[in-house]
């Protein structure tokens, strides 16, 4: 009972899982796919994400207090369900490696060019372990803090609008559906993270409000991404968006005050809290899965996971290797976040309908035997 929390905290947890280091670079990726209609791709991806989130929670509502690990065991059995659980754990381990390495690259490019990767990895690992070991309540508290950081960063991004060239959004023409859908898929990678509701839902006290707050969180994330996309499209030229790696950081470079300059340095440094809280949430999910499947201690699993992430990260040095890692993770994320939940919801619906008919049939036969 002491692990339960109110549904409104889902708002902070889901936005925390969705918004990380990817917020600094997603505009270039989507623009490279579909050009100045990137904002349309962001809207479409957001609407699809809302549908997927709806299907996830509808599936969870068929169970009293089960998470994805338990649903797999119920639907597919011990062995097949265990394999699926392991695949999800592997995905989260890969996501931890990718998030760490992308944040390290930003630190090395923008603030400390000569700092060794292992220094940042160790610092992130210590903070992540300390946060995840505190349990779900501590995690949610950190998520509230990171939400204020995200909100302040978004507010700083209003400054470039005084130099906006709004004509760059016109004319609105969708000539190539394939390019638009490519942009939607790339945006889907940035929107991923809302699927953590699979694992948080059992701890929600007032589950009847979980749907509302989960969708509000996803809506907030969609608005943030759409706003940053539009700001980038009207502020940067096409060449800058094609070649730039981190448009959101470039936007912050023009924000200056008489008493404070180089805002981007401050934001990147504070963003470690946002990165750490996302990593801690993933670590908590991995620890919970290993405890359910093999009764292993979550803290031990956290240490092992962070050690694996350390080894993987120190062997990734070039930007091209980071891009390859992101592409690999992107394929996993699209499959597990946008395709699999819909497939699983249909399977759960079919299995539950079959069980219900079977139980009703068994009950009718039992009544008939009593009549005899």
mmCIF file of C-alpha atoms in Angstrom:
data_model
loop_
_atom_site.group_PDB
_atom_site.id
_atom_site.type_symbol
_atom_site.label_atom_id
_atom_site.label_comp_id
_atom_site.label_asym_id
_atom_site.label_seq_id
_atom_site.Cartn_x
_atom_site.Cartn_y
_atom_site.Cartn_z
ATOM 1 C CA UNK A 1 0.000 0.000 0.000
ATOM 2 C CA UNK A 2 2.882 2.356 0.767
ATOM 3 C CA UNK A 3 4.094 1.994 -2.823
ATOM 4 C CA UNK A 4 0.888 3.342 -4.314
ATOM 5 C CA UNK A 5 0.589 6.881 -5.637
ATOM 6 C CA UNK A 6 -2.122 9.146 -6.997
ATOM 7 C CA UNK A 7 -2.860 9.087 -10.716
ATOM 8 C CA UNK A 8 -1.881 12.736 -11.261
ATOM 9 C CA UNK A 9 1.775 11.761 -10.704
ATOM 10 C CA UNK A 10 1.600 9.810 -13.963
ATOM 11 C CA UNK A 11 1.675 13.225 -15.636
ATOM 12 C CA UNK A 12 5.231 13.816 -14.413
ATOM 13 C CA UNK A 13 6.465 10.231 -14.791
ATOM 14 C CA UNK A 14 5.392 9.830 -18.430
ATOM 15 C CA UNK A 15 6.732 13.217 -19.518
ATOM 16 C CA UNK A 16 9.991 12.320 -17.769
ATOM 17 C CA UNK A 17 10.271 9.096 -19.742
ATOM 18 C CA UNK A 18 9.505 10.856 -23.028
ATOM 19 C CA UNK A 19 11.593 14.013 -22.800
ATOM 20 C CA UNK A 20 15.330 13.477 -22.538
ATOM 21 C CA UNK A 21 18.433 14.276 -24.535
ATOM 22 C CA UNK A 22 16.487 13.640 -27.740
ATOM 23 C CA UNK A 23 14.732 16.982 -27.310
ATOM 24 C CA UNK A 24 17.944 18.723 -28.384
ATOM 25 C CA UNK A 25 18.206 17.057 -31.793
ATOM 26 C CA UNK A 26 14.863 15.639 -32.937
ATOM 27 C CA UNK A 27 14.042 18.621 -35.226
ATOM 28 C CA UNK A 28 16.942 17.912 -37.578
ATOM 29 C CA UNK A 29 16.042 14.248 -37.839
ATOM 30 C CA UNK A 30 12.409 14.943 -38.738
ATOM 31 C CA UNK A 31 13.326 17.814 -41.085
ATOM 32 C CA UNK A 32 15.765 15.611 -42.994
ATOM 33 C CA UNK A 33 12.915 13.188 -43.607
ATOM 34 C CA UNK A 34 10.099 15.508 -44.704
ATOM 35 C CA UNK A 35 11.325 19.116 -44.850
ATOM 36 C CA UNK A 36 9.136 22.053 -43.805
ATOM 37 C CA UNK A 37 6.075 19.866 -43.231
ATOM 38 C CA UNK A 38 7.896 18.383 -40.234
ATOM 39 C CA UNK A 39 5.353 20.020 -37.930
ATOM 40 C CA UNK A 40 2.613 17.970 -39.596
ATOM 41 C CA UNK A 41 4.625 14.808 -38.945
ATOM 42 C CA UNK A 42 4.875 15.806 -35.268
ATOM 43 C CA UNK A 43 1.095 16.210 -35.025
ATOM 44 C CA UNK A 44 0.386 12.876 -36.740
ATOM 45 C CA UNK A 45 2.906 11.048 -34.552
ATOM 46 C CA UNK A 46 1.321 12.614 -31.478
ATOM 47 C CA UNK A 47 -2.181 11.500 -32.455
ATOM 48 C CA UNK A 48 -0.942 7.960 -33.104
ATOM 49 C CA UNK A 49 0.784 7.969 -29.709
ATOM 50 C CA UNK A 50 -2.506 8.931 -28.024
ATOM 51 C CA UNK A 51 -4.218 5.962 -29.682
ATOM 52 C CA UNK A 52 -1.444 3.597 -28.597
ATOM 53 C CA UNK A 53 -1.591 4.924 -25.025
ATOM 54 C CA UNK A 54 -5.362 4.399 -25.006
ATOM 55 C CA UNK A 55 -4.935 0.787 -26.137
ATOM 56 C CA UNK A 56 -2.272 0.160 -23.462
ATOM 57 C CA UNK A 57 -4.442 1.421 -20.606
ATOM 58 C CA UNK A 58 -7.512 -0.407 -21.954
ATOM 59 C CA UNK A 59 -5.457 -3.614 -21.857
ATOM 60 C CA UNK A 60 -4.276 -2.897 -18.307
ATOM 61 C CA UNK A 61 -7.861 -2.245 -17.203
ATOM 62 C CA UNK A 62 -8.708 -5.871 -17.977
ATOM 63 C CA UNK A 63 -6.484 -6.833 -15.053
ATOM 64 C CA UNK A 64 -6.777 -5.773 -11.443
ATOM 65 C CA UNK A 65 -3.122 -4.983 -10.770
ATOM 66 C CA UNK A 66 -0.950 -6.626 -13.412
ATOM 67 C CA UNK A 67 1.894 -5.009 -15.321
ATOM 68 C CA UNK A 68 3.287 -6.018 -18.714
ATOM 69 C CA UNK A 69 5.406 -8.781 -17.167
ATOM 70 C CA UNK A 70 2.332 -10.346 -15.561
ATOM 71 C CA UNK A 71 0.223 -9.959 -18.699
ATOM 72 C CA UNK A 72 2.855 -11.809 -20.724
ATOM 73 C CA UNK A 73 2.791 -14.707 -18.271
ATOM 74 C CA UNK A 74 -1.019 -14.787 -18.278
ATOM 75 C CA UNK A 75 -1.417 -14.723 -22.064
ATOM 76 C CA UNK A 76 1.646 -16.579 -23.361
ATOM 77 C CA UNK A 77 2.604 -18.814 -20.450
ATOM 78 C CA UNK A 78 5.750 -19.097 -18.371
ATOM 79 C CA UNK A 79 8.296 -19.716 -21.126
ATOM 80 C CA UNK A 80 7.054 -17.642 -24.066
ATOM 81 C CA UNK A 81 6.041 -14.871 -21.671
ATOM 82 C CA UNK A 82 9.470 -15.003 -20.068
ATOM 83 C CA UNK A 83 11.150 -14.603 -23.451
ATOM 84 C CA UNK A 84 9.033 -11.532 -24.233
ATOM 85 C CA UNK A 85 9.865 -10.058 -20.832
ATOM 86 C CA UNK A 86 13.573 -10.558 -21.465
ATOM 87 C CA UNK A 87 13.261 -8.792 -24.820
ATOM 88 C CA UNK A 88 11.703 -5.775 -23.109
ATOM 89 C CA UNK A 89 14.430 -5.769 -20.468
ATOM 90 C CA UNK A 90 17.060 -5.864 -23.219
ATOM 91 C CA UNK A 91 15.409 -2.910 -24.923
ATOM 92 C CA UNK A 92 15.561 -0.832 -21.749
ATOM 93 C CA UNK A 93 19.213 -1.725 -21.233
ATOM 94 C CA UNK A 94 19.959 -0.565 -24.783
ATOM 95 C CA UNK A 95 17.968 2.621 -24.149
ATOM 96 C CA UNK A 96 20.066 3.335 -21.051
ATOM 97 C CA UNK A 97 23.255 2.963 -23.101
ATOM 98 C CA UNK A 98 21.909 5.254 -25.844
ATOM 99 C CA UNK A 99 20.684 7.973 -23.460
ATOM 100 C CA UNK A 100 23.989 7.999 -21.583
ATOM 101 C CA UNK A 101 26.093 8.165 -24.728
ATOM 102 C CA UNK A 102 24.065 10.928 -26.341
ATOM 103 C CA UNK A 103 24.235 13.087 -23.223
ATOM 104 C CA UNK A 104 27.989 12.468 -22.908
ATOM 105 C CA UNK A 105 28.480 13.614 -26.491
ATOM 106 C CA UNK A 106 26.619 16.857 -25.781
ATOM 107 C CA UNK A 107 28.751 17.474 -22.692
ATOM 108 C CA UNK A 108 31.950 16.833 -24.646
ATOM 109 C CA UNK A 109 31.002 19.002 -27.618
ATOM 110 C CA UNK A 110 29.488 21.979 -25.827
ATOM 111 C CA UNK A 111 31.113 22.278 -22.402
ATOM 112 C CA UNK A 112 34.107 20.010 -21.701
ATOM 113 C CA UNK A 113 35.751 18.836 -24.950
ATOM 114 C CA UNK A 114 38.589 17.060 -23.134
ATOM 115 C CA UNK A 115 36.624 15.304 -20.414
ATOM 116 C CA UNK A 116 36.874 11.479 -20.630
ATOM 117 C CA UNK A 117 33.628 9.641 -21.207
ATOM 118 C CA UNK A 118 34.128 7.442 -18.150
ATOM 119 C CA UNK A 119 34.002 10.441 -15.799
ATOM 120 C CA UNK A 120 30.511 11.448 -16.956
ATOM 121 C CA UNK A 121 29.363 7.810 -17.020
ATOM 122 C CA UNK A 122 30.433 7.239 -13.414
ATOM 123 C CA UNK A 123 28.785 10.458 -12.260
ATOM 124 C CA UNK A 124 25.538 9.604 -14.061
ATOM 125 C CA UNK A 125 25.652 6.021 -12.753
ATOM 126 C CA UNK A 126 26.060 7.089 -9.125
ATOM 127 C CA UNK A 127 23.164 9.550 -9.341
ATOM 128 C CA UNK A 128 21.004 7.033 -11.207
ATOM 129 C CA UNK A 129 21.655 4.228 -8.730
ATOM 130 C CA UNK A 130 21.010 6.484 -5.740
ATOM 131 C CA UNK A 131 17.690 7.639 -7.204
ATOM 132 C CA UNK A 132 16.445 4.237 -8.384
ATOM 133 C CA UNK A 133 17.313 2.569 -5.061
ATOM 134 C CA UNK A 134 14.917 4.948 -3.300
ATOM 135 C CA UNK A 135 11.913 3.265 -4.910
ATOM 136 C CA UNK A 136 8.991 4.502 -6.936
ATOM 137 C CA UNK A 137 8.074 7.348 -4.587
ATOM 138 C CA UNK A 138 11.555 8.888 -4.758
ATOM 139 C CA UNK A 139 11.511 8.481 -8.526
ATOM 140 C CA UNK A 140 8.241 10.346 -8.819
ATOM 141 C CA UNK A 141 9.591 13.162 -6.652
ATOM 142 C CA UNK A 142 12.567 13.565 -8.980
ATOM 143 C CA UNK A 143 10.187 13.505 -11.956
ATOM 144 C CA UNK A 144 8.366 16.524 -10.531
ATOM 145 C CA UNK A 145 11.698 18.389 -10.298
ATOM 146 C CA UNK A 146 12.672 17.536 -13.865
ATOM 147 C CA UNK A 147 9.284 18.745 -15.095
ATOM 148 C CA UNK A 148 10.088 22.272 -13.831
ATOM 149 C CA UNK A 149 13.437 22.129 -15.658
ATOM 150 C CA UNK A 150 11.750 21.132 -18.911
ATOM 151 C CA UNK A 151 9.145 23.870 -18.535
ATOM 152 C CA UNK A 152 11.777 26.554 -17.902
ATOM 153 C CA UNK A 153 13.808 25.383 -20.894
ATOM 154 C CA UNK A 154 10.766 25.557 -23.170
ATOM 155 C CA UNK A 155 9.976 29.079 -21.960
ATOM 156 C CA UNK A 156 13.528 30.167 -22.834
ATOM 157 C CA UNK A 157 12.929 28.947 -26.385
ATOM 158 C CA UNK A 158 10.402 31.731 -27.024
ATOM 159 C CA UNK A 159 13.234 34.230 -27.629
ATOM 160 C CA UNK A 160 13.970 33.306 -31.283
ATOM 161 C CA UNK A 161 10.376 34.063 -32.296
ATOM 162 C CA UNK A 162 11.218 37.761 -32.628
ATOM 163 C CA UNK A 163 13.461 36.761 -35.552
ATOM 164 C CA UNK A 164 10.986 34.270 -37.000
ATOM 165 C CA UNK A 165 10.365 34.025 -40.736
ATOM 166 C CA UNK A 166 6.843 32.606 -40.753
ATOM 167 C CA UNK A 167 6.723 32.378 -44.544
ATOM 168 C CA UNK A 168 9.017 29.376 -44.296
ATOM 169 C CA UNK A 169 6.019 27.319 -43.192
ATOM 170 C CA UNK A 170 4.223 28.127 -46.440
ATOM 171 C CA UNK A 171 2.962 26.754 -48.725
ATOM 172 C CA UNK A 172 1.602 23.754 -46.844
ATOM 173 C CA UNK A 173 1.942 20.979 -49.400
ATOM 174 C CA UNK A 174 2.137 17.244 -48.802
ATOM 175 C CA UNK A 175 3.581 16.012 -52.081
ATOM 176 C CA UNK A 176 5.241 12.832 -50.877
ATOM 177 C CA UNK A 177 3.348 10.684 -48.402
ATOM 178 C CA UNK A 178 6.345 8.371 -48.053
ATOM 179 C CA UNK A 179 8.547 11.233 -46.834
ATOM 180 C CA UNK A 180 5.851 12.402 -44.435
ATOM 181 C CA UNK A 181 5.494 8.922 -42.939
ATOM 182 C CA UNK A 182 9.264 8.696 -42.640
ATOM 183 C CA UNK A 183 9.120 11.876 -40.588
ATOM 184 C CA UNK A 184 6.302 10.403 -38.487
ATOM 185 C CA UNK A 185 8.412 7.324 -37.735
ATOM 186 C CA UNK A 186 11.409 9.428 -36.719
ATOM 187 C CA UNK A 187 9.167 11.528 -34.498
ATOM 188 C CA UNK A 188 7.784 8.329 -33.011
ATOM 189 C CA UNK A 189 11.259 7.522 -31.718
ATOM 190 C CA UNK A 190 11.341 10.856 -29.867
ATOM 191 C CA UNK A 191 7.825 10.412 -28.457
ATOM 192 C CA UNK A 192 8.534 6.944 -27.093
ATOM 193 C CA UNK A 193 8.512 6.549 -23.338
ATOM 194 C CA UNK A 194 4.793 6.728 -22.601
ATOM 195 C CA UNK A 195 4.794 2.920 -22.579
ATOM 196 C CA UNK A 196 6.230 3.039 -19.034
ATOM 197 C CA UNK A 197 2.571 3.122 -17.986
ATOM 198 C CA UNK A 198 2.732 -0.656 -18.526
ATOM 199 C CA UNK A 199 4.788 -0.856 -15.326
ATOM 200 C CA UNK A 200 3.465 2.112 -13.314
ATOM 201 C CA UNK A 201 -0.258 1.346 -13.605
ATOM 202 C CA UNK A 202 -0.367 -1.336 -10.850
ATOM 203 C CA UNK A 203 0.843 1.242 -8.320
ATOM 204 C CA UNK A 204 -1.787 3.857 -9.176
ATOM 205 C CA UNK A 205 -4.239 4.245 -6.289
ATOM 206 C CA UNK A 206 -7.142 5.804 -8.186
ATOM 207 C CA UNK A 207 -6.907 3.836 -11.418
ATOM 208 C CA UNK A 208 -10.113 5.340 -12.806
ATOM 209 C CA UNK A 209 -8.191 8.588 -13.375
ATOM 210 C CA UNK A 210 -5.072 7.002 -14.865
ATOM 211 C CA UNK A 211 -6.322 7.389 -18.448
ATOM 212 C CA UNK A 212 -6.946 11.123 -18.030
ATOM 213 C CA UNK A 213 -3.589 12.009 -16.488
ATOM 214 C CA UNK A 214 -1.635 9.769 -18.854
ATOM 215 C CA UNK A 215 -3.188 11.492 -21.871
ATOM 216 C CA UNK A 216 -2.616 14.923 -20.333
ATOM 217 C CA UNK A 217 1.064 14.067 -19.936
ATOM 218 C CA UNK A 218 1.341 12.834 -23.504
ATOM 219 C CA UNK A 219 -0.507 15.938 -24.701
ATOM 220 C CA UNK A 220 1.971 18.153 -22.872
ATOM 221 C CA UNK A 221 4.889 16.342 -24.491
ATOM 222 C CA UNK A 222 3.273 16.667 -27.925
ATOM 223 C CA UNK A 223 2.834 20.420 -27.426
ATOM 224 C CA UNK A 224 6.469 20.815 -26.331
ATOM 225 C CA UNK A 225 7.771 18.959 -29.383
ATOM 226 C CA UNK A 226 5.414 20.786 -31.740
ATOM 227 C CA UNK A 227 6.410 24.173 -30.319
ATOM 228 C CA UNK A 228 10.139 23.456 -30.619
ATOM 229 C CA UNK A 229 9.621 22.127 -34.150
ATOM 230 C CA UNK A 230 7.817 25.292 -35.283
ATOM 231 C CA UNK A 231 10.392 27.557 -33.620
ATOM 232 C CA UNK A 232 13.189 25.702 -35.406
ATOM 233 C CA UNK A 233 11.422 25.802 -38.777
ATOM 234 C CA UNK A 234 10.797 29.561 -38.660
ATOM 235 C CA UNK A 235 14.184 30.483 -37.187
ATOM 236 C CA UNK A 236 16.730 28.286 -38.975
ATOM 237 C CA UNK A 237 17.382 28.002 -42.678
ATOM 238 C CA UNK A 238 17.043 24.678 -44.480
ATOM 239 C CA UNK A 239 20.835 24.206 -44.576
ATOM 240 C CA UNK A 240 21.122 24.834 -40.844
ATOM 241 C CA UNK A 241 18.453 22.255 -40.082
ATOM 242 C CA UNK A 242 20.022 19.745 -42.445
ATOM 243 C CA UNK A 243 23.512 20.106 -41.017
ATOM 244 C CA UNK A 244 22.831 21.092 -37.406
ATOM 245 C CA UNK A 245 23.034 18.371 -34.770
ATOM 246 C CA UNK A 246 21.326 20.073 -31.826
ATOM 247 C CA UNK A 247 18.889 22.813 -32.944
ATOM 248 C CA UNK A 248 17.384 23.209 -29.457
ATOM 249 C CA UNK A 249 20.794 24.092 -28.027
ATOM 250 C CA UNK A 250 21.501 26.480 -30.910
ATOM 251 C CA UNK A 251 18.222 28.236 -30.083
ATOM 252 C CA UNK A 252 19.402 28.801 -26.509
ATOM 253 C CA UNK A 253 22.594 30.471 -27.745
ATOM 254 C CA UNK A 254 20.721 33.660 -28.617
ATOM 255 C CA UNK A 255 19.129 33.915 -25.145
ATOM 256 C CA UNK A 256 21.180 36.509 -23.254
ATOM 257 C CA UNK A 257 20.636 38.660 -20.194
ATOM 258 C CA UNK A 258 22.713 41.550 -18.858
ATOM 259 C CA UNK A 259 23.587 39.473 -15.814
ATOM 260 C CA UNK A 260 23.763 36.061 -17.448
ATOM 261 C CA UNK A 261 25.158 34.693 -20.707
ATOM 262 C CA UNK A 262 25.690 31.287 -22.288
ATOM 263 C CA UNK A 263 22.356 29.959 -21.092
ATOM 264 C CA UNK A 264 22.983 26.767 -23.044
ATOM 265 C CA UNK A 265 25.829 25.837 -20.683
ATOM 266 C CA UNK A 266 23.500 26.105 -17.703
ATOM 267 C CA UNK A 267 20.688 24.175 -19.389
ATOM 268 C CA UNK A 268 22.996 21.348 -20.501
ATOM 269 C CA UNK A 269 24.434 21.055 -17.003
ATOM 270 C CA UNK A 270 21.037 21.051 -15.281
ATOM 271 C CA UNK A 271 19.744 18.629 -17.898
ATOM 272 C CA UNK A 272 21.739 15.939 -16.101
ATOM 273 C CA UNK A 273 18.848 15.820 -13.602
ATOM 274 C CA UNK A 274 16.391 15.153 -16.434
ATOM 275 C CA UNK A 275 18.671 12.520 -17.953
ATOM 276 C CA UNK A 276 19.329 10.880 -14.596
ATOM 277 C CA UNK A 277 15.636 10.653 -13.689
ATOM 278 C CA UNK A 278 14.829 8.974 -16.999
ATOM 279 C CA UNK A 279 17.673 6.498 -16.526
ATOM 280 C CA UNK A 280 16.543 5.795 -12.961
ATOM 281 C CA UNK A 281 13.026 5.023 -14.163
ATOM 282 C CA UNK A 282 14.372 2.538 -16.711
ATOM 283 C CA UNK A 283 16.622 0.975 -14.061
ATOM 284 C CA UNK A 284 13.634 0.613 -11.739
ATOM 285 C CA UNK A 285 11.663 -1.169 -14.492
ATOM 286 C CA UNK A 286 14.557 -3.552 -15.169
ATOM 287 C CA UNK A 287 14.959 -4.284 -11.451
ATOM 288 C CA UNK A 288 11.235 -4.923 -11.049
ATOM 289 C CA UNK A 289 11.227 -7.293 -14.016
ATOM 290 C CA UNK A 290 14.197 -9.286 -12.748
ATOM 291 C CA UNK A 291 12.674 -9.505 -9.285
ATOM 292 C CA UNK A 292 9.413 -10.864 -10.675
ATOM 293 C CA UNK A 293 11.040 -13.365 -13.009
ATOM 294 C CA UNK A 294 14.019 -14.596 -10.993
ATOM 295 C CA UNK A 295 13.511 -13.054 -7.539
ATOM 296 C CA UNK A 296 16.754 -11.090 -7.855
ATOM 297 C CA UNK A 297 17.482 -8.032 -5.737
ATOM 298 C CA UNK A 298 16.747 -4.813 -7.675
ATOM 299 C CA UNK A 299 19.823 -3.007 -6.308
ATOM 300 C CA UNK A 300 22.088 -5.807 -7.512
ATOM 301 C CA UNK A 301 20.424 -5.704 -10.936
ATOM 302 C CA UNK A 302 20.874 -1.918 -11.023
ATOM 303 C CA UNK A 303 24.606 -2.257 -10.390
ATOM 304 C CA UNK A 304 24.975 -4.945 -13.074
ATOM 305 C CA UNK A 305 22.980 -2.897 -15.600
ATOM 306 C CA UNK A 306 25.032 0.240 -14.963
ATOM 307 C CA UNK A 307 28.253 -1.756 -15.295
ATOM 308 C CA UNK A 308 27.091 -3.108 -18.657
ATOM 309 C CA UNK A 309 26.191 0.432 -19.732
ATOM 310 C CA UNK A 310 29.652 1.617 -18.644
ATOM 311 C CA UNK A 311 31.428 -1.040 -20.709
ATOM 312 C CA UNK A 312 29.241 -0.372 -23.748
ATOM 313 C CA UNK A 313 29.668 3.412 -23.578
ATOM 314 C CA UNK A 314 33.440 3.515 -23.277
ATOM 315 C CA UNK A 315 33.626 1.489 -26.500
ATOM 316 C CA UNK A 316 31.500 3.980 -28.466
ATOM 317 C CA UNK A 317 33.688 6.910 -29.457
ATOM 318 C CA UNK A 318 32.742 8.239 -32.889
ATOM 319 C CA UNK A 319 29.608 10.198 -33.805
ATOM 320 C CA UNK A 320 28.826 7.744 -36.596
ATOM 321 C CA UNK A 321 28.761 4.937 -34.013
ATOM 322 C CA UNK A 322 26.306 6.934 -31.896
ATOM 323 C CA UNK A 323 24.080 7.442 -34.955
ATOM 324 C CA UNK A 324 24.165 3.700 -35.653
ATOM 325 C CA UNK A 325 23.238 2.987 -32.030
ATOM 326 C CA UNK A 326 20.336 5.451 -32.220
ATOM 327 C CA UNK A 327 19.110 3.852 -35.453
ATOM 328 C CA UNK A 328 19.248 0.393 -33.860
ATOM 329 C CA UNK A 329 17.331 1.574 -30.796
ATOM 330 C CA UNK A 330 14.870 3.444 -33.029
ATOM 331 C CA UNK A 331 13.795 0.225 -34.764
ATOM 332 C CA UNK A 332 13.289 -1.484 -31.404
ATOM 333 C CA UNK A 333 11.299 1.441 -30.032
ATOM 334 C CA UNK A 334 8.949 1.680 -33.017
ATOM 335 C CA UNK A 335 8.247 -2.061 -32.795
ATOM 336 C CA UNK A 336 7.775 -2.246 -29.015
ATOM 337 C CA UNK A 337 6.029 1.089 -28.442
ATOM 338 C CA UNK A 338 3.858 1.644 -31.516
ATOM 339 C CA UNK A 339 3.217 -1.803 -33.005
ATOM 340 C CA UNK A 340 3.359 -4.372 -30.225
ATOM 341 C CA UNK A 341 0.842 -2.713 -27.809
ATOM 342 C CA UNK A 342 -1.898 -2.765 -30.463
ATOM 343 C CA UNK A 343 -1.104 -6.389 -31.318
ATOM 344 C CA UNK A 344 -1.092 -7.349 -27.638
ATOM 345 C CA UNK A 345 -4.413 -5.586 -26.996
ATOM 346 C CA UNK A 346 -6.066 -7.658 -29.732
ATOM 347 C CA UNK A 347 -4.554 -10.870 -28.367
ATOM 348 C CA UNK A 348 -5.685 -10.041 -24.812
ATOM 349 C CA UNK A 349 -9.188 -9.235 -26.062
ATOM 350 C CA UNK A 350 -9.426 -12.530 -27.961
ATOM 351 C CA UNK A 351 -8.061 -14.613 -25.066
ATOM 352 C CA UNK A 352 -10.357 -12.974 -22.507
ATOM 353 C CA UNK A 353 -13.380 -13.413 -24.790
ATOM 354 C CA UNK A 354 -12.530 -17.097 -25.258
ATOM 355 C CA UNK A 355 -12.105 -17.613 -21.516
ATOM 356 C CA UNK A 356 -15.371 -15.846 -20.792
ATOM 357 C CA UNK A 357 -17.299 -17.994 -23.287
ATOM 358 C CA UNK A 358 -15.640 -21.105 -21.908
ATOM 359 C CA UNK A 359 -16.575 -20.199 -18.340
ATOM 360 C CA UNK A 360 -20.150 -19.386 -19.344
ATOM 361 C CA UNK A 361 -20.427 -22.660 -21.207
ATOM 362 C CA UNK A 362 -19.024 -24.543 -18.248
ATOM 363 C CA UNK A 363 -21.494 -22.829 -15.936
ATOM 364 C CA UNK A 364 -24.447 -23.693 -18.173
ATOM 365 C CA UNK A 365 -23.380 -27.340 -18.340
ATOM 366 C CA UNK A 366 -23.057 -27.420 -14.563
ATOM 367 C CA UNK A 367 -26.593 -26.031 -14.170
ATOM 368 C CA UNK A 368 -27.920 -28.605 -16.657
ATOM 369 C CA UNK A 369 -26.371 -31.441 -14.662
ATOM 370 C CA UNK A 370 -28.026 -30.127 -11.493
ATOM 371 C CA UNK A 371 -31.394 -30.094 -13.270
ATOM 372 C CA UNK A 372 -30.955 -33.771 -14.127
#
